[in-house]
Structure formats: C-alpha cells, structure tokens
PDB file of C-alpha atoms in Angstrom:
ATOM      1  CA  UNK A   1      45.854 -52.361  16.298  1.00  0.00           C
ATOM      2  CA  UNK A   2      44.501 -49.289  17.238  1.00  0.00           C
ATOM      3  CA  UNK A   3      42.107 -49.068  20.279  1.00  0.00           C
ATOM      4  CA  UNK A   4      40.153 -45.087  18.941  1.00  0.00           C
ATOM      5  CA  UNK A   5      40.019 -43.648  15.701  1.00  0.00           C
ATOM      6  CA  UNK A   6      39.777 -39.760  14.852  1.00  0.00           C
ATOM      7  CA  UNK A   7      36.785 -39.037  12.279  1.00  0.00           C
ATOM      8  CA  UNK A   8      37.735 -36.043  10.170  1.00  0.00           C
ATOM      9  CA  UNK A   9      36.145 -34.182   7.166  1.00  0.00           C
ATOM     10  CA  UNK A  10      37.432 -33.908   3.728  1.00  0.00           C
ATOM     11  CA  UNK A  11      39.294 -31.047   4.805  1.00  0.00           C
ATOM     12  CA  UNK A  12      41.268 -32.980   7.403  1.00  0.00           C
ATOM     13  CA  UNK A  13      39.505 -31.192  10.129  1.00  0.00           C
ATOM     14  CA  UNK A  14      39.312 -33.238  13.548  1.00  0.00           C
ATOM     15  CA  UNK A  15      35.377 -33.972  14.482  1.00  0.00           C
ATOM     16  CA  UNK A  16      35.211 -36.968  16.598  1.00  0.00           C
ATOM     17  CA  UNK A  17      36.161 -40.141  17.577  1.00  0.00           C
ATOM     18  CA  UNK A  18      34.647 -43.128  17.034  1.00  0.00           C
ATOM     19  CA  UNK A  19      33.361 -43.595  21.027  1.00  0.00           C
ATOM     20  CA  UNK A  20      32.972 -39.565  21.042  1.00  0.00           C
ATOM     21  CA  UNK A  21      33.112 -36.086  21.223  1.00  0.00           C
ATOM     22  CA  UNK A  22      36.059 -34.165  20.825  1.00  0.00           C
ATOM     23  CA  UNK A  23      37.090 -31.045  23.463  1.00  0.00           C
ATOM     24  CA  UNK A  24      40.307 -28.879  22.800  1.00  0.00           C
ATOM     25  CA  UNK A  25      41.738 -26.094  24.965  1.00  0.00           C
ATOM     26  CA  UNK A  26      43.085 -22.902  22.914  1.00  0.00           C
ATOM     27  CA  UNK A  27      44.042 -19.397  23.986  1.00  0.00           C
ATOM     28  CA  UNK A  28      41.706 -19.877  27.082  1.00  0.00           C
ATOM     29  CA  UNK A  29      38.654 -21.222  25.286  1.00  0.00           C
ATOM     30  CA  UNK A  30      37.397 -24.923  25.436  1.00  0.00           C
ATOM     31  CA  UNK A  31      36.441 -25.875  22.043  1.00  0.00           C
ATOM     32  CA  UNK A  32      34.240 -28.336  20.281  1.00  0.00           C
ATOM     33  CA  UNK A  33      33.160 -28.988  16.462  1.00  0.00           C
ATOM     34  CA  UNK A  34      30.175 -27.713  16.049  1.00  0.00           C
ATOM     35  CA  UNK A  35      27.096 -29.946  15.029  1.00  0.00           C
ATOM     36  CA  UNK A  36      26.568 -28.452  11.794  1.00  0.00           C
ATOM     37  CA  UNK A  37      30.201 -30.034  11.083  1.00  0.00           C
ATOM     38  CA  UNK A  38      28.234 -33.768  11.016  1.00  0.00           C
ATOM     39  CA  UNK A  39      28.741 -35.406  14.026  1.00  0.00           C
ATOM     40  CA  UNK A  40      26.728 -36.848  16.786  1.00  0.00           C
ATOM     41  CA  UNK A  41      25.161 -34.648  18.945  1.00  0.00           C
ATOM     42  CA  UNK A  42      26.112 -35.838  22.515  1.00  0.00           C
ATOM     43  CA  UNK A  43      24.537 -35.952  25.708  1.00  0.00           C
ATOM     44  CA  UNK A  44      27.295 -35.060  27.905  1.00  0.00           C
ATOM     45  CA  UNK A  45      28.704 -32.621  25.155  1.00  0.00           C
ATOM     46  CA  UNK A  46      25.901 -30.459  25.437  1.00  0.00           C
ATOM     47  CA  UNK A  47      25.800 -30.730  28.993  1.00  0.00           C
ATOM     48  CA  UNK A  48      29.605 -29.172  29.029  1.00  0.00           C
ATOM     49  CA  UNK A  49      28.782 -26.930  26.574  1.00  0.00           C
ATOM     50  CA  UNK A  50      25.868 -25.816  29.034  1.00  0.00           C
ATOM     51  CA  UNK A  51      28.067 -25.422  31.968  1.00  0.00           C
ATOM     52  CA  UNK A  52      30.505 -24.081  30.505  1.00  0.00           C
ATOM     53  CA  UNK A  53      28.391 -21.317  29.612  1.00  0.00           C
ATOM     54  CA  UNK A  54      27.180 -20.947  32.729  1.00  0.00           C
ATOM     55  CA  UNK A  55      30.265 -20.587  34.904  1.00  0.00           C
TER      56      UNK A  55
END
C-alpha cells in the first residue's frame, strides 16, 4: 500500500499531501501552492513562508 498520497486539483496540479504541505525548489525560489488553491493553511508553512521572507 501506499504510506502518503499527493492531493491535486482537477487540473492535475500538485497541492498537498495528505499529512501536509508541499515545498518545491525552482530556478532559486522555494515554492508553495498558494491557499487560494484549497488547501490547509499550515502552521509551520506559514512560518517558512515568514522566514523565508525574512532572510
């Protein structure tokens, strides 16, 4: 069986897992799906998204 499962939209777009948030790294960025995409608004995720901002 499988131990995590990807959540996607209808356009097969990655948005989370189903324990949580999903991070990427791309041309020098570290990227999340936004909220407005439908998924959960995490507690650490916003605290990266903070620091990362920061620094």
């Amino acid at each position: 069986g499988a131990g995590e499962a990807i959540l996607v939209d209808a356009n097969g777009n990655w948005l989370e897992t189903s324990t949580g948030n999903l991070w990427g790294w791309q041309n020098g960025c570290w990227w999340t799906p936004p909220l407005e995409a439908g998924i959960l608004p995490g507690v650490v995720r916003q605290q990266l998204i903070n620091w990362c901002q920061n620094h």
